[in-house]
């Protein structure tokens, strides 16, 4: 749906509701699209990345143990 900026100013709340419902709304100025209103890619916004790679990464139990070649540096 294309809507002129002048109309969009008066109907912004309604346009946002329609965008949340999944409709893509193009805002135009002099017939040219200047912006688009649409819902976020994931409903509810971003939930962050904590745990996103669970089960895909393995860390050795001794990852923080230094070998004998480091002895002179940690004395």
PDB file of N, CA, C and O in Angstrom:
ATOM      1  N   UNK A   1       0.842  -1.173   0.000  1.00  0.00           N
ATOM      2  CA  UNK A   1       0.000   0.000   0.000  1.00  0.00           C
ATOM      3  C   UNK A   1       0.891   1.241   0.000  1.00  0.00           C
ATOM      4  O   UNK A   1       1.816   1.338   0.795  1.00  0.00           O
ATOM      5  N   UNK A   2       0.622   2.186  -0.864  1.00  0.00           N
ATOM      6  CA  UNK A   2       1.338   3.460  -0.912  1.00  0.00           C
ATOM      7  C   UNK A   2       0.447   4.555  -0.335  1.00  0.00           C
ATOM      8  O   UNK A   2      -0.748   4.614  -0.634  1.00  0.00           O
ATOM      9  N   UNK A   3       1.029   5.397   0.494  1.00  0.00           N
ATOM     10  CA  UNK A   3       0.274   6.486   1.093  1.00  0.00           C
ATOM     11  C   UNK A   3       1.153   7.735   1.147  1.00  0.00           C
ATOM     12  O   UNK A   3       2.322   7.657   1.541  1.00  0.00           O
ATOM     13  N   UNK A   4       0.612   8.883   0.756  1.00  0.00           N
ATOM     14  CA  UNK A   4       1.396  10.123   0.799  1.00  0.00           C
ATOM     15  C   UNK A   4       1.732  10.522   2.245  1.00  0.00           C
ATOM     16  O   UNK A   4       0.963  10.269   3.164  1.00  0.00           O
ATOM     17  N   UNK A   5       2.892  11.146   2.414  1.00  0.00           N
ATOM     18  CA  UNK A   5       3.336  11.569   3.742  1.00  0.00           C
ATOM     19  C   UNK A   5       2.302  12.444   4.441  1.00  0.00           C
ATOM     20  O   UNK A   5       2.069  12.293   5.636  1.00  0.00           O
ATOM     21  N   UNK A   6       1.689  13.354   3.716  1.00  0.00           N
ATOM     22  CA  UNK A   6       0.707  14.256   4.331  1.00  0.00           C
ATOM     23  C   UNK A   6      -0.436  13.467   4.962  1.00  0.00           C
ATOM     24  O   UNK A   6      -0.887  13.783   6.065  1.00  0.00           O
ATOM     25  N   UNK A   7      -0.911  12.434   4.298  1.00  0.00           N
ATOM     26  CA  UNK A   7      -1.977  11.587   4.854  1.00  0.00           C
ATOM     27  C   UNK A   7      -1.449  10.741   6.006  1.00  0.00           C
ATOM     28  O   UNK A   7      -2.139  10.492   6.979  1.00  0.00           O
ATOM     29  N   UNK A   8      -0.227  10.262   5.871  1.00  0.00           N
ATOM     30  CA  UNK A   8       0.359   9.382   6.886  1.00  0.00           C
ATOM     31  C   UNK A   8       0.477  10.082   8.227  1.00  0.00           C
ATOM     32  O   UNK A   8       0.292   9.459   9.277  1.00  0.00           O
ATOM     33  N   UNK A   9       0.774  11.365   8.216  1.00  0.00           N
ATOM     34  CA  UNK A   9       0.890  12.121   9.467  1.00  0.00           C
ATOM     35  C   UNK A   9      -0.401  12.049  10.272  1.00  0.00           C
ATOM     36  O   UNK A   9      -0.374  11.887  11.487  1.00  0.00           O
ATOM     37  N   UNK A  10      -1.513  12.145   9.598  1.00  0.00           N
ATOM     38  CA  UNK A  10      -2.810  12.145  10.275  1.00  0.00           C
ATOM     39  C   UNK A  10      -3.258  10.737  10.669  1.00  0.00           C
ATOM     40  O   UNK A  10      -4.088  10.580  11.560  1.00  0.00           O
ATOM     41  N   UNK A  11      -2.710   9.709  10.036  1.00  0.00           N
ATOM     42  CA  UNK A  11      -3.167   8.337  10.257  1.00  0.00           C
ATOM     43  C   UNK A  11      -2.073   7.434  10.822  1.00  0.00           C
ATOM     44  O   UNK A  11      -2.161   6.209  10.712  1.00  0.00           O
ATOM     45  N   UNK A  12      -1.040   7.997  11.426  1.00  0.00           N
ATOM     46  CA  UNK A  12       0.120   7.204  11.826  1.00  0.00           C
ATOM     47  C   UNK A  12      -0.251   6.026  12.732  1.00  0.00           C
ATOM     48  O   UNK A  12       0.199   4.904  12.509  1.00  0.00           O
ATOM     49  N   UNK A  13      -1.074   6.243  13.745  1.00  0.00           N
ATOM     50  CA  UNK A  13      -1.444   5.156  14.655  1.00  0.00           C
ATOM     51  C   UNK A  13      -2.098   4.002  13.908  1.00  0.00           C
ATOM     52  O   UNK A  13      -1.775   2.834  14.138  1.00  0.00           O
ATOM     53  N   UNK A  14      -3.002   4.309  13.006  1.00  0.00           N
ATOM     54  CA  UNK A  14      -3.682   3.284  12.220  1.00  0.00           C
ATOM     55  C   UNK A  14      -2.705   2.565  11.301  1.00  0.00           C
ATOM     56  O   UNK A  14      -2.746   1.341  11.144  1.00  0.00           O
ATOM     57  N   UNK A  15      -1.781   3.303  10.701  1.00  0.00           N
ATOM     58  CA  UNK A  15      -0.796   2.695   9.800  1.00  0.00           C
ATOM     59  C   UNK A  15       0.138   1.755  10.557  1.00  0.00           C
ATOM     60  O   UNK A  15       0.499   0.687  10.056  1.00  0.00           O
ATOM     61  N   UNK A  16       0.521   2.137  11.767  1.00  0.00           N
ATOM     62  CA  UNK A  16       1.384   1.274  12.581  1.00  0.00           C
ATOM     63  C   UNK A  16       0.644  -0.009  12.935  1.00  0.00           C
ATOM     64  O   UNK A  16       1.212  -1.101  12.874  1.00  0.00           O
ATOM     65  N   UNK A  17      -0.626   0.086  13.281  1.00  0.00           N
ATOM     66  CA  UNK A  17      -1.417  -1.115  13.584  1.00  0.00           C
ATOM     67  C   UNK A  17      -1.465  -2.049  12.382  1.00  0.00           C
ATOM     68  O   UNK A  17      -1.329  -3.265  12.514  1.00  0.00           O
ATOM     69  N   UNK A  18      -1.641  -1.481  11.205  1.00  0.00           N
ATOM     70  CA  UNK A  18      -1.698  -2.295   9.991  1.00  0.00           C
ATOM     71  C   UNK A  18      -0.345  -2.940   9.698  1.00  0.00           C
ATOM     72  O   UNK A  18      -0.279  -4.088   9.278  1.00  0.00           O
ATOM     73  N   UNK A  19       0.731  -2.201   9.957  1.00  0.00           N
ATOM     74  CA  UNK A  19       2.075  -2.755   9.760  1.00  0.00           C
ATOM     75  C   UNK A  19       2.314  -3.901  10.740  1.00  0.00           C
ATOM     76  O   UNK A  19       2.874  -4.936  10.375  1.00  0.00           O
ATOM     77  N   UNK A  20       1.881  -3.729  11.985  1.00  0.00           N
ATOM     78  CA  UNK A  20       2.019  -4.797  12.985  1.00  0.00           C
ATOM     79  C   UNK A  20       1.261  -6.050  12.564  1.00  0.00           C
ATOM     80  O   UNK A  20       1.669  -7.162  12.880  1.00  0.00           O
ATOM     81  N   UNK A  21       0.184  -5.868  11.845  1.00  0.00           N
ATOM     82  CA  UNK A  21      -0.636  -6.991  11.382  1.00  0.00           C
ATOM     83  C   UNK A  21      -0.019  -7.682  10.164  1.00  0.00           C
ATOM     84  O   UNK A  21      -0.554  -8.667   9.680  1.00  0.00           O
ATOM     85  N   UNK A  22       1.088  -7.133   9.669  1.00  0.00           N
ATOM     86  CA  UNK A  22       1.776  -7.794   8.563  1.00  0.00           C
ATOM     87  C   UNK A  22       1.726  -7.058   7.235  1.00  0.00           C
ATOM     88  O   UNK A  22       2.346  -7.479   6.264  1.00  0.00           O
ATOM     89  N   UNK A  23       1.011  -5.966   7.183  1.00  0.00           N
ATOM     90  CA  UNK A  23       0.923  -5.205   5.933  1.00  0.00           C
ATOM     91  C   UNK A  23       2.166  -4.334   5.762  1.00  0.00           C
ATOM     92  O   UNK A  23       2.695  -3.802   6.728  1.00  0.00           O
ATOM     93  N   UNK A  24       2.650  -4.205   4.544  1.00  0.00           N
ATOM     94  CA  UNK A  24       3.772  -3.315   4.262  1.00  0.00           C
ATOM     95  C   UNK A  24       3.216  -2.023   3.701  1.00  0.00           C
ATOM     96  O   UNK A  24       2.456  -2.027   2.738  1.00  0.00           O
ATOM     97  N   UNK A  25       3.600  -0.902   4.323  1.00  0.00           N
ATOM     98  CA  UNK A  25       3.057   0.388   3.939  1.00  0.00           C
ATOM     99  C   UNK A  25       4.199   1.275   3.470  1.00  0.00           C
ATOM    100  O   UNK A  25       5.150   1.528   4.205  1.00  0.00           O
ATOM    101  N   UNK A  26       4.093   1.741   2.218  1.00  0.00           N
ATOM    102  CA  UNK A  26       5.101   2.629   1.643  1.00  0.00           C
ATOM    103  C   UNK A  26       4.645   4.068   1.793  1.00  0.00           C
ATOM    104  O   UNK A  26       3.539   4.417   1.388  1.00  0.00           O
ATOM    105  N   UNK A  27       5.499   4.892   2.370  1.00  0.00           N
ATOM    106  CA  UNK A  27       5.205   6.313   2.496  1.00  0.00           C
ATOM    107  C   UNK A  27       5.822   7.024   1.298  1.00  0.00           C
ATOM    108  O   UNK A  27       6.987   6.796   0.962  1.00  0.00           O
ATOM    109  N   UNK A  28       5.030   7.877   0.658  1.00  0.00           N
ATOM    110  CA  UNK A  28       5.498   8.532  -0.562  1.00  0.00           C
ATOM    111  C   UNK A  28       5.540  10.045  -0.405  1.00  0.00           C
ATOM    112  O   UNK A  28       4.817  10.626   0.393  1.00  0.00           O
ATOM    113  N   UNK A  29       6.424  10.650  -1.192  1.00  0.00           N
ATOM    114  CA  UNK A  29       6.498  12.112  -1.292  1.00  0.00           C
ATOM    115  C   UNK A  29       6.623  12.418  -2.782  1.00  0.00           C
ATOM    116  O   UNK A  29       7.531  11.931  -3.432  1.00  0.00           O
ATOM    117  N   UNK A  30       5.694  13.169  -3.306  1.00  0.00           N
ATOM    118  CA  UNK A  30       5.649  13.492  -4.738  1.00  0.00           C
ATOM    119  C   UNK A  30       5.660  12.224  -5.589  1.00  0.00           C
ATOM    120  O   UNK A  30       6.322  12.145  -6.619  1.00  0.00           O
ATOM    121  N   UNK A  31       4.948  11.185  -5.106  1.00  0.00           N
ATOM    122  CA  UNK A  31       4.808   9.951  -5.856  1.00  0.00           C
ATOM    123  C   UNK A  31       5.972   8.968  -5.729  1.00  0.00           C
ATOM    124  O   UNK A  31       5.911   7.863  -6.242  1.00  0.00           O
ATOM    125  N   UNK A  32       7.024   9.359  -5.030  1.00  0.00           N
ATOM    126  CA  UNK A  32       8.187   8.492  -4.857  1.00  0.00           C
ATOM    127  C   UNK A  32       8.195   7.894  -3.450  1.00  0.00           C
ATOM    128  O   UNK A  32       7.954   8.606  -2.470  1.00  0.00           O
ATOM    129  N   UNK A  33       8.489   6.608  -3.332  1.00  0.00           N
ATOM    130  CA  UNK A  33       8.558   5.959  -2.021  1.00  0.00           C
ATOM    131  C   UNK A  33       9.780   6.488  -1.278  1.00  0.00           C
ATOM    132  O   UNK A  33      10.891   6.476  -1.799  1.00  0.00           O
ATOM    133  N   UNK A  34       9.546   6.979  -0.045  1.00  0.00           N
ATOM    134  CA  UNK A  34      10.642   7.523   0.765  1.00  0.00           C
ATOM    135  C   UNK A  34      10.878   6.713   2.040  1.00  0.00           C
ATOM    136  O   UNK A  34      11.922   6.829   2.674  1.00  0.00           O
ATOM    137  N   UNK A  35       9.923   5.877   2.429  1.00  0.00           N
ATOM    138  CA  UNK A  35      10.068   5.051   3.631  1.00  0.00           C
ATOM    139  C   UNK A  35       9.045   3.931   3.583  1.00  0.00           C
ATOM    140  O   UNK A  35       8.055   4.006   2.859  1.00  0.00           O
ATOM    141  N   UNK A  36       9.315   2.898   4.367  1.00  0.00           N
ATOM    142  CA  UNK A  36       8.402   1.759   4.443  1.00  0.00           C
ATOM    143  C   UNK A  36       8.144   1.404   5.901  1.00  0.00           C
ATOM    144  O   UNK A  36       9.075   1.339   6.690  1.00  0.00           O
ATOM    145  N   UNK A  37       6.886   1.181   6.226  1.00  0.00           N
ATOM    146  CA  UNK A  37       6.500   0.698   7.555  1.00  0.00           C
ATOM    147  C   UNK A  37       6.212  -0.794   7.422  1.00  0.00           C
ATOM    148  O   UNK A  37       5.461  -1.206   6.543  1.00  0.00           O
ATOM    149  N   UNK A  38       6.830  -1.577   8.298  1.00  0.00           N
ATOM    150  CA  UNK A  38       6.551  -3.020   8.297  1.00  0.00           C
ATOM    151  C   UNK A  38       6.828  -3.564   9.693  1.00  0.00           C
ATOM    152  O   UNK A  38       7.505  -2.931  10.500  1.00  0.00           O
ATOM    153  N   UNK A  39       6.300  -4.743   9.958  1.00  0.00           N
ATOM    154  CA  UNK A  39       6.502  -5.385  11.258  1.00  0.00           C
ATOM    155  C   UNK A  39       7.954  -5.864  11.366  1.00  0.00           C
ATOM    156  O   UNK A  39       8.604  -6.117  10.357  1.00  0.00           O
ATOM    157  N   UNK A  40       8.464  -6.009  12.588  1.00  0.00           N
ATOM    158  CA  UNK A  40       9.814  -6.553  12.754  1.00  0.00           C
ATOM    159  C   UNK A  40       9.904  -7.962  12.174  1.00  0.00           C
ATOM    160  O   UNK A  40       8.896  -8.662  12.046  1.00  0.00           O
ATOM    161  N   UNK A  41      11.130  -8.390  11.849  1.00  0.00           N
ATOM    162  CA  UNK A  41      11.331  -9.715  11.267  1.00  0.00           C
ATOM    163  C   UNK A  41      10.815 -10.811  12.184  1.00  0.00           C
ATOM    164  O   UNK A  41      10.254 -11.796  11.751  1.00  0.00           O
ATOM    165  N   UNK A  42      11.020 -10.641  13.507  1.00  0.00           N
ATOM    166  CA  UNK A  42      10.528 -11.627  14.478  1.00  0.00           C
ATOM    167  C   UNK A  42       9.505 -10.943  15.372  1.00  0.00           C
ATOM    168  O   UNK A  42       9.787  -9.885  15.922  1.00  0.00           O
ATOM    169  N   UNK A  43       8.336 -11.546  15.540  1.00  0.00           N
ATOM    170  CA  UNK A  43       7.344 -10.957  16.440  1.00  0.00           C
ATOM    171  C   UNK A  43       7.920 -10.762  17.840  1.00  0.00           C
ATOM    172  O   UNK A  43       8.624 -11.627  18.349  1.00  0.00           O
ATOM    173  N   UNK A  44       7.675  -9.627  18.428  1.00  0.00           N
ATOM    174  CA  UNK A  44       8.172  -9.349  19.767  1.00  0.00           C
ATOM    175  C   UNK A  44       9.570  -8.766  19.767  1.00  0.00           C
ATOM    176  O   UNK A  44      10.142  -8.523  20.808  1.00  0.00           O
ATOM    177  N   UNK A  45      10.138  -8.533  18.602  1.00  0.00           N
ATOM    178  CA  UNK A  45      11.475  -7.957  18.540  1.00  0.00           C
ATOM    179  C   UNK A  45      12.561  -8.989  18.780  1.00  0.00           C
ATOM    180  O   UNK A  45      12.314 -10.178  18.887  1.00  0.00           O
ATOM    181  N   UNK A  46      13.753  -8.530  18.894  1.00  0.00           N
ATOM    182  CA  UNK A  46      14.898  -9.414  19.083  1.00  0.00           C
ATOM    183  C   UNK A  46      14.940  -9.953  20.503  1.00  0.00           C
ATOM    184  O   UNK A  46      14.749  -9.233  21.461  1.00  0.00           O
ATOM    185  N   UNK A  47      15.208 -11.238  20.641  1.00  0.00           N
ATOM    186  CA  UNK A  47      15.321 -11.851  21.959  1.00  0.00           C
ATOM    187  C   UNK A  47      16.781 -12.037  22.351  1.00  0.00           C
ATOM    188  O   UNK A  47      17.076 -12.679  23.334  1.00  0.00           O
ATOM    189  N   UNK A  48      17.686 -11.514  21.548  1.00  0.00           N
ATOM    190  CA  UNK A  48      19.098 -11.650  21.857  1.00  0.00           C
ATOM    191  C   UNK A  48      19.670 -12.946  21.314  1.00  0.00           C
ATOM    192  O   UNK A  48      18.970 -13.769  20.740  1.00  0.00           O
ATOM    193  N   UNK A  49      20.955 -13.116  21.521  1.00  0.00           N
ATOM    194  CA  UNK A  49      21.629 -14.273  20.968  1.00  0.00           C
ATOM    195  C   UNK A  49      22.076 -15.271  22.020  1.00  0.00           C
ATOM    196  O   UNK A  49      22.702 -16.268  21.690  1.00  0.00           O
ATOM    197  N   UNK A  50      21.802 -15.030  23.283  1.00  0.00           N
ATOM    198  CA  UNK A  50      22.234 -15.933  24.327  1.00  0.00           C
ATOM    199  C   UNK A  50      21.664 -17.324  24.068  1.00  0.00           C
ATOM    200  O   UNK A  50      20.464 -17.521  23.955  1.00  0.00           O
ATOM    201  N   UNK A  51      22.551 -18.293  23.942  1.00  0.00           N
ATOM    202  CA  UNK A  51      22.130 -19.671  23.701  1.00  0.00           C
ATOM    203  C   UNK A  51      21.856 -20.009  22.252  1.00  0.00           C
ATOM    204  O   UNK A  51      21.447 -21.125  21.947  1.00  0.00           O
ATOM    205  N   UNK A  52      22.095 -19.078  21.336  1.00  0.00           N
ATOM    206  CA  UNK A  52      21.774 -19.311  19.928  1.00  0.00           C
ATOM    207  C   UNK A  52      22.588 -20.441  19.314  1.00  0.00           C
ATOM    208  O   UNK A  52      22.127 -21.092  18.387  1.00  0.00           O
ATOM    209  N   UNK A  53      23.798 -20.699  19.821  1.00  0.00           N
ATOM    210  CA  UNK A  53      24.644 -21.749  19.256  1.00  0.00           C
ATOM    211  C   UNK A  53      24.704 -22.994  20.138  1.00  0.00           C
ATOM    212  O   UNK A  53      25.599 -23.824  19.980  1.00  0.00           O
ATOM    213  N   UNK A  54      23.764 -23.136  21.042  1.00  0.00           N
ATOM    214  CA  UNK A  54      23.754 -24.284  21.946  1.00  0.00           C
ATOM    215  C   UNK A  54      23.784 -25.586  21.145  1.00  0.00           C
ATOM    216  O   UNK A  54      23.011 -25.777  20.211  1.00  0.00           O
ATOM    217  N   UNK A  55      24.707 -26.458  21.515  1.00  0.00           N
ATOM    218  CA  UNK A  55      24.840 -27.736  20.847  1.00  0.00           C
ATOM    219  C   UNK A  55      25.688 -27.698  19.587  1.00  0.00           C
ATOM    220  O   UNK A  55      25.945 -28.726  18.981  1.00  0.00           O
ATOM    221  N   UNK A  56      26.129 -26.510  19.187  1.00  0.00           N
ATOM    222  CA  UNK A  56      26.917 -26.386  17.970  1.00  0.00           C
ATOM    223  C   UNK A  56      28.390 -26.088  18.256  1.00  0.00           C
ATOM    224  O   UNK A  56      29.195 -26.094  17.336  1.00  0.00           O
ATOM    225  N   UNK A  57      28.708 -25.805  19.508  1.00  0.00           N
ATOM    226  CA  UNK A  57      30.078 -25.471  19.880  1.00  0.00           C
ATOM    227  C   UNK A  57      30.523 -26.416  20.979  1.00  0.00           C
ATOM    228  O   UNK A  57      29.769 -26.733  21.895  1.00  0.00           O
ATOM    229  N   UNK A  58      31.770 -26.866  20.886  1.00  0.00           N
ATOM    230  CA  UNK A  58      32.338 -27.735  21.901  1.00  0.00           C
ATOM    231  C   UNK A  58      33.614 -27.102  22.412  1.00  0.00           C
ATOM    232  O   UNK A  58      34.436 -26.632  21.629  1.00  0.00           O
ATOM    233  N   UNK A  59      33.791 -27.052  23.727  1.00  0.00           N
ATOM    234  CA  UNK A  59      34.995 -26.514  24.339  1.00  0.00           C
ATOM    235  C   UNK A  59      35.616 -27.616  25.190  1.00  0.00           C
ATOM    236  O   UNK A  59      34.957 -28.206  26.043  1.00  0.00           O
ATOM    237  N   UNK A  60      36.891 -27.863  24.973  1.00  0.00           N
ATOM    238  CA  UNK A  60      37.611 -28.902  25.700  1.00  0.00           C
ATOM    239  C   UNK A  60      37.617 -28.603  27.195  1.00  0.00           C
ATOM    240  O   UNK A  60      37.666 -27.443  27.610  1.00  0.00           O
ATOM    241  N   UNK A  61      37.581 -29.643  28.017  1.00  0.00           N
ATOM    242  CA  UNK A  61      37.614 -29.458  29.465  1.00  0.00           C
ATOM    243  C   UNK A  61      38.898 -28.778  29.931  1.00  0.00           C
ATOM    244  O   UNK A  61      38.914 -28.103  30.951  1.00  0.00           O
ATOM    245  N   UNK A  62      39.985 -28.959  29.192  1.00  0.00           N
ATOM    246  CA  UNK A  62      41.264 -28.376  29.615  1.00  0.00           C
ATOM    247  C   UNK A  62      41.642 -27.140  28.786  1.00  0.00           C
ATOM    248  O   UNK A  62      42.805 -26.791  28.670  1.00  0.00           O
ATOM    249  N   UNK A  63      40.650 -26.426  28.254  1.00  0.00           N
ATOM    250  CA  UNK A  63      40.943 -25.288  27.393  1.00  0.00           C
ATOM    251  C   UNK A  63      41.763 -24.198  28.088  1.00  0.00           C
ATOM    252  O   UNK A  63      42.485 -23.455  27.450  1.00  0.00           O
ATOM    253  N   UNK A  64      41.665 -24.106  29.403  1.00  0.00           N
ATOM    254  CA  UNK A  64      42.378 -23.045  30.117  1.00  0.00           C
ATOM    255  C   UNK A  64      43.667 -23.528  30.791  1.00  0.00           C
ATOM    256  O   UNK A  64      44.288 -22.786  31.545  1.00  0.00           O
ATOM    257  N   UNK A  65      44.083 -24.749  30.525  1.00  0.00           N
ATOM    258  CA  UNK A  65      45.325 -25.264  31.101  1.00  0.00           C
ATOM    259  C   UNK A  65      46.482 -24.942  30.154  1.00  0.00           C
ATOM    260  O   UNK A  65      46.398 -25.188  28.950  1.00  0.00           O
ATOM    261  N   UNK A  66      47.558 -24.383  30.728  1.00  0.00           N
ATOM    262  CA  UNK A  66      48.710 -24.028  29.922  1.00  0.00           C
ATOM    263  C   UNK A  66      49.741 -25.152  29.939  1.00  0.00           C
ATOM    264  O   UNK A  66      49.931 -25.817  30.951  1.00  0.00           O
ATOM    265  N   UNK A  67      50.407 -25.343  28.823  1.00  0.00           N
ATOM    266  CA  UNK A  67      51.445 -26.351  28.726  1.00  0.00           C
ATOM    267  C   UNK A  67      52.740 -25.860  29.351  1.00  0.00           C
ATOM    268  O   UNK A  67      52.868 -24.698  29.754  1.00  0.00           O
ATOM    269  N   UNK A  68      53.730 -26.755  29.451  1.00  0.00           N
ATOM    270  CA  UNK A  68      55.004 -26.416  30.089  1.00  0.00           C
ATOM    271  C   UNK A  68      55.751 -25.277  29.386  1.00  0.00           C
ATOM    272  O   UNK A  68      56.570 -24.592  30.005  1.00  0.00           O
ATOM    273  N   UNK A  69      55.464 -25.031  28.121  1.00  0.00           N
ATOM    274  CA  UNK A  69      56.137 -23.947  27.405  1.00  0.00           C
ATOM    275  C   UNK A  69      55.790 -22.564  27.955  1.00  0.00           C
ATOM    276  O   UNK A  69      56.444 -21.579  27.672  1.00  0.00           O
ATOM    277  N   UNK A  70      54.768 -22.477  28.789  1.00  0.00           N
ATOM    278  CA  UNK A  70      54.354 -21.212  29.389  1.00  0.00           C
ATOM    279  C   UNK A  70      54.929 -21.003  30.786  1.00  0.00           C
ATOM    280  O   UNK A  70      54.737 -19.927  31.368  1.00  0.00           O
ATOM    281  N   UNK A  71      55.620 -21.987  31.332  1.00  0.00           N
ATOM    282  CA  UNK A  71      56.119 -21.904  32.711  1.00  0.00           C
ATOM    283  C   UNK A  71      56.928 -20.645  32.968  1.00  0.00           C
ATOM    284  O   UNK A  71      56.769 -20.004  34.002  1.00  0.00           O
ATOM    285  N   UNK A  72      57.787 -20.262  32.070  1.00  0.00           N
ATOM    286  CA  UNK A  72      58.639 -19.087  32.306  1.00  0.00           C
ATOM    287  C   UNK A  72      57.849 -17.778  32.353  1.00  0.00           C
ATOM    288  O   UNK A  72      58.288 -16.799  32.906  1.00  0.00           O
ATOM    289  N   UNK A  73      56.662 -17.761  31.778  1.00  0.00           N
ATOM    290  CA  UNK A  73      55.849 -16.545  31.753  1.00  0.00           C
ATOM    291  C   UNK A  73      54.918 -16.403  32.951  1.00  0.00           C
ATOM    292  O   UNK A  73      54.472 -15.307  33.270  1.00  0.00           O
ATOM    293  N   UNK A  74      54.617 -17.489  33.626  1.00  0.00           N
ATOM    294  CA  UNK A  74      53.640 -17.423  34.715  1.00  0.00           C
ATOM    295  C   UNK A  74      54.258 -17.606  36.085  1.00  0.00           C
ATOM    296  O   UNK A  74      53.548 -17.799  37.058  1.00  0.00           O
ATOM    297  N   UNK A  75      55.597 -17.531  36.194  1.00  0.00           N
ATOM    298  CA  UNK A  75      56.268 -17.664  37.486  1.00  0.00           C
ATOM    299  C   UNK A  75      56.162 -16.395  38.278  1.00  0.00           C
ATOM    300  O   UNK A  75      56.099 -15.320  37.847  1.00  0.00           O
TER     301      UNK A  75
END
